[in-house]
Amino acid sequence: MGIRKVAETLLDRAKLGLFGFGKVFSRPKYAIFGIFCVILIAYILSFWQNGSGNWQLLCSGLPFSSKLEVLGRVFVTMGDNFTSLWGISIILLALLQGIVITQLVFTWRHREKNATLDGASTGGIGAILGFIALGCPSCGIGLLTPILSAVAGASAVAMAETISQIFTIIAFGLLIFTILRLGYIDYVLASVNNRKEKHAKSN
């Protein structure tokens, strides 16, 4: 099989993957579940966006009302994310993760467990890399800097930031790949279900 043929096959699968994505989210219950997942993940990423400061406040001796204010301010952070490129990247990451989770649920409910596990492993790696790079950048740099210091010395911090950016690109790539892959499977599942429903009505 030539390179052109492989490219055409991959492109066709990607198109069907988008159709499958559309079929899943055209169902109201999955669309609502997906929106909930996106909001929840965006909240979690925004909570850790500036490191562990919010968590330390929650674990401190602050009054309960003050802790509720800390949790409430995270929603303000979520809104502020739309005003910067970094923040928009966090929102996009949450969007992709929410889509993947919804597709995984759809695929699992249709008993395609192997495909679900494969998608969960690939999407999970993307989610972890995305959290390190975007959800908690100070955590990610903090983890990478000691390792790189042994190799690069004084330039470790700069290298850690560069690697963090690479992690971000890889995370987006893995999540998009997972969406298209699961979308193709969901397209096949949805098509089979539609045929079964039409057959049942005709009988």
CSV table of N, CA, C and O in Angstrom, one decimal, residues 12-62:
chain,number,residue,atom,x,y,z
A,12,ASP,N,-10.1,9.4,5.3
A,12,ASP,CA,-11.5,8.9,5.3
A,12,ASP,C,-11.9,8.5,6.7
A,12,ASP,O,-13.0,8.8,7.2
A,13,ARG,N,-11.0,7.9,7.5
A,13,ARG,CA,-11.3,7.5,8.8
A,13,ARG,C,-11.5,8.7,9.7
A,13,ARG,O,-12.4,8.7,10.6
A,14,ALA,N,-10.7,9.8,9.5
A,14,ALA,CA,-10.8,11.0,10.2
A,14,ALA,C,-12.2,11.7,10.0
A,14,ALA,O,-12.9,12.2,10.9
A,15,LYS,N,-12.6,11.7,8.7
A,15,LYS,CA,-13.9,12.2,8.3
A,15,LYS,C,-15.0,11.4,9.0
A,15,LYS,O,-16.0,12.0,9.6
A,16,LEU,N,-14.9,10.1,9.0
A,16,LEU,CA,-16.0,9.3,9.6
A,16,LEU,C,-15.9,9.5,11.1
A,16,LEU,O,-16.9,9.4,11.8
A,17,GLY,N,-14.7,9.7,11.7
A,17,GLY,CA,-14.6,10.0,13.1
A,17,GLY,C,-15.3,11.3,13.5
A,17,GLY,O,-15.9,11.3,14.5
A,18,LEU,N,-15.3,12.3,12.6
A,18,LEU,CA,-16.0,13.5,12.9
A,18,LEU,C,-17.5,13.3,12.8
A,18,LEU,O,-18.3,13.8,13.6
A,19,PHE,N,-17.9,12.4,11.8
A,19,PHE,CA,-19.3,12.1,11.8
A,19,PHE,C,-19.8,11.3,13.0
A,19,PHE,O,-20.9,11.6,13.6
A,20,GLY,N,-18.9,10.4,13.5
A,20,GLY,CA,-19.2,9.7,14.7
A,20,GLY,C,-19.3,10.6,15.9
A,20,GLY,O,-20.2,10.4,16.8
A,21,PHE,N,-18.4,11.6,16.0
A,21,PHE,CA,-18.5,12.6,17.1
A,21,PHE,C,-19.8,13.3,17.0
A,21,PHE,O,-20.5,13.5,18.0
A,22,GLY,N,-20.2,13.7,15.8
A,22,GLY,CA,-21.5,14.4,15.7
A,22,GLY,C,-22.7,13.5,16.1
A,22,GLY,O,-23.7,14.0,16.7
A,23,LYS,N,-22.6,12.2,15.8
A,23,LYS,CA,-23.7,11.3,16.1
A,23,LYS,C,-23.9,11.1,17.6
A,23,LYS,O,-25.0,11.1,18.2
A,24,VAL,N,-22.7,11.1,18.3
A,24,VAL,CA,-22.8,11.0,19.8
A,24,VAL,C,-23.4,12.2,20.4
A,24,VAL,O,-24.3,12.1,21.2
A,25,PHE,N,-22.9,13.4,20.0
A,25,PHE,CA,-23.3,14.6,20.6
A,25,PHE,C,-24.6,15.1,20.1
A,25,PHE,O,-25.1,16.2,20.6
A,26,SER,N,-25.2,14.5,19.1
A,26,SER,CA,-26.5,14.8,18.7
A,26,SER,C,-27.6,14.3,19.6
A,26,SER,O,-28.8,14.6,19.5
A,27,ARG,N,-27.2,13.3,20.5
A,27,ARG,CA,-28.1,12.8,21.5
A,27,ARG,C,-28.0,13.7,22.7
A,27,ARG,O,-27.0,13.8,23.3
A,28,PRO,N,-29.2,14.2,23.1
A,28,PRO,CA,-29.2,15.2,24.2
A,28,PRO,C,-28.5,14.7,25.5
A,28,PRO,O,-27.8,15.5,26.1
A,29,LYS,N,-28.7,13.5,25.9
A,29,LYS,CA,-28.2,13.0,27.2
A,29,LYS,C,-26.6,13.0,27.1
A,29,LYS,O,-26.0,13.4,28.1
A,30,TYR,N,-26.1,12.7,26.0
A,30,TYR,CA,-24.6,12.7,25.8
A,30,TYR,C,-24.1,14.1,25.7
A,30,TYR,O,-23.0,14.5,26.2
A,31,ALA,N,-24.9,15.0,25.0
A,31,ALA,CA,-24.5,16.4,24.9
A,31,ALA,C,-24.4,17.1,26.3
A,31,ALA,O,-23.5,17.8,26.6
A,32,ILE,N,-25.5,16.8,27.1
A,32,ILE,CA,-25.5,17.4,28.5
A,32,ILE,C,-24.4,16.8,29.3
A,32,ILE,O,-23.7,17.6,30.1
A,33,PHE,N,-24.2,15.5,29.2
A,33,PHE,CA,-23.1,14.9,30.0
A,33,PHE,C,-21.7,15.5,29.6
A,33,PHE,O,-20.9,15.8,30.4
A,34,GLY,N,-21.5,15.7,28.3
A,34,GLY,CA,-20.3,16.3,27.8
A,34,GLY,C,-20.1,17.7,28.3
A,34,GLY,O,-19.0,18.0,28.7
A,35,ILE,N,-21.1,18.5,28.3
A,35,ILE,CA,-21.0,19.9,28.8
A,35,ILE,C,-20.6,19.9,30.3
A,35,ILE,O,-19.8,20.7,30.7
A,36,PHE,N,-21.3,19.0,31.0
A,36,PHE,CA,-21.0,18.8,32.4
A,36,PHE,C,-19.5,18.5,32.6
A,36,PHE,O,-18.8,19.1,33.5
A,37,CYS,N,-19.0,17.5,31.8
A,37,CYS,CA,-17.6,17.1,31.9
A,37,CYS,C,-16.6,18.3,31.6
A,37,CYS,O,-15.6,18.5,32.3
A,38,VAL,N,-17.0,19.0,30.6
A,38,VAL,CA,-16.1,20.2,30.2
A,38,VAL,C,-16.0,21.2,31.3
A,38,VAL,O,-14.9,21.7,31.7
A,39,ILE,N,-17.2,21.5,31.9
A,39,ILE,CA,-17.2,22.5,33.0
A,39,ILE,C,-16.4,22.0,34.2
A,39,ILE,O,-15.6,22.7,34.8
A,40,LEU,N,-16.6,20.7,34.5
A,40,LEU,CA,-15.9,20.1,35.7
A,40,LEU,C,-14.4,20.1,35.5
A,40,LEU,O,-13.7,20.5,36.4
A,41,ILE,N,-14.0,19.7,34.3
A,41,ILE,CA,-12.5,19.6,34.0
A,41,ILE,C,-11.9,21.0,34.0
A,41,ILE,O,-10.8,21.3,34.5
A,42,ALA,N,-12.7,22.0,33.4
A,42,ALA,CA,-12.2,23.4,33.4
A,42,ALA,C,-12.0,23.9,34.8
A,42,ALA,O,-11.1,24.7,35.1
A,43,TYR,N,-13.0,23.5,35.6
A,43,TYR,CA,-12.9,24.0,37.0
A,43,TYR,C,-11.7,23.4,37.7
A,43,TYR,O,-10.9,24.1,38.4
A,44,ILE,N,-11.4,22.1,37.5
A,44,ILE,CA,-10.3,21.4,38.2
A,44,ILE,C,-9.0,22.0,37.7
A,44,ILE,O,-8.1,22.3,38.5
A,45,LEU,N,-8.9,22.2,36.3
A,45,LEU,CA,-7.7,22.8,35.8
A,45,LEU,C,-7.4,24.2,36.3
A,45,LEU,O,-6.3,24.6,36.6
A,46,SER,N,-8.5,25.0,36.4
A,46,SER,CA,-8.4,26.4,36.9
A,46,SER,C,-8.1,26.4,38.4
A,46,SER,O,-7.4,27.3,38.8
A,47,PHE,N,-8.6,25.4,39.1
A,47,PHE,CA,-8.3,25.3,40.6
A,47,PHE,C,-6.8,25.2,40.8
A,47,PHE,O,-6.2,25.8,41.7
A,48,TRP,N,-6.1,24.4,39.9
A,48,TRP,CA,-4.7,24.1,40.1
A,48,TRP,C,-3.8,25.0,39.2
A,48,TRP,O,-2.6,24.9,39.2
A,49,GLN,N,-4.4,25.9,38.5
A,49,GLN,CA,-3.7,26.7,37.5
A,49,GLN,C,-2.5,27.5,38.1
A,49,GLN,O,-1.5,27.6,37.4
A,50,ASN,N,-2.7,28.0,39.3
A,50,ASN,CA,-1.6,28.8,39.9
A,50,ASN,C,-0.8,28.0,40.9
A,50,ASN,O,-0.3,28.5,41.9
A,51,GLY,N,-0.7,26.7,40.7
A,51,GLY,CA,0.0,25.8,41.7
A,51,GLY,C,-1.0,25.3,42.7
A,51,GLY,O,-2.2,25.2,42.5
A,52,SER,N,-0.4,25.0,43.9
A,52,SER,CA,-1.2,24.4,45.0
A,52,SER,C,-1.7,25.4,46.0
A,52,SER,O,-2.1,25.1,47.1
A,53,GLY,N,-1.8,26.7,45.6
A,53,GLY,CA,-2.2,27.8,46.5
A,53,GLY,C,-3.6,27.6,47.0
A,53,GLY,O,-3.9,27.7,48.2
A,54,ASN,N,-4.5,27.3,46.1
A,54,ASN,CA,-5.9,27.1,46.5
A,54,ASN,C,-6.1,25.9,47.4
A,54,ASN,O,-6.8,25.9,48.4
A,55,TRP,N,-5.4,24.8,47.1
A,55,TRP,CA,-5.4,23.6,48.0
A,55,TRP,C,-4.9,23.9,49.4
A,55,TRP,O,-5.5,23.4,50.4
A,56,GLN,N,-3.8,24.7,49.5
A,56,GLN,CA,-3.3,25.0,50.8
A,56,GLN,C,-4.2,25.9,51.6
A,56,GLN,O,-4.3,25.7,52.8
A,57,LEU,N,-5.0,26.7,50.9
A,57,LEU,CA,-6.0,27.6,51.6
A,57,LEU,C,-7.1,26.7,52.1
A,57,LEU,O,-7.6,26.9,53.3
A,58,LEU,N,-7.5,25.7,51.4
A,58,LEU,CA,-8.6,24.8,51.8
A,58,LEU,C,-8.2,24.0,53.0
A,58,LEU,O,-9.0,23.6,53.8
A,59,CYS,N,-6.9,23.6,53.0
A,59,CYS,CA,-6.4,22.8,54.1
A,59,CYS,C,-5.9,23.6,55.3
A,59,CYS,O,-5.5,23.0,56.3
A,60,SER,N,-6.0,24.9,55.2
A,60,SER,CA,-5.6,25.8,56.3
A,60,SER,C,-6.7,25.9,57.3
A,60,SER,O,-7.8,25.3,57.2
A,61,GLY,N,-6.5,26.8,58.3
A,61,GLY,CA,-7.5,27.0,59.4
A,61,GLY,C,-8.5,28.1,59.0
A,61,GLY,O,-9.1,28.7,59.9
A,62,LEU,N,-8.7,28.4,57.8
A,62,LEU,CA,-9.7,29.4,57.4
A,62,LEU,C,-11.1,29.0,57.8
A,62,LEU,O,-11.4,27.8,57.8
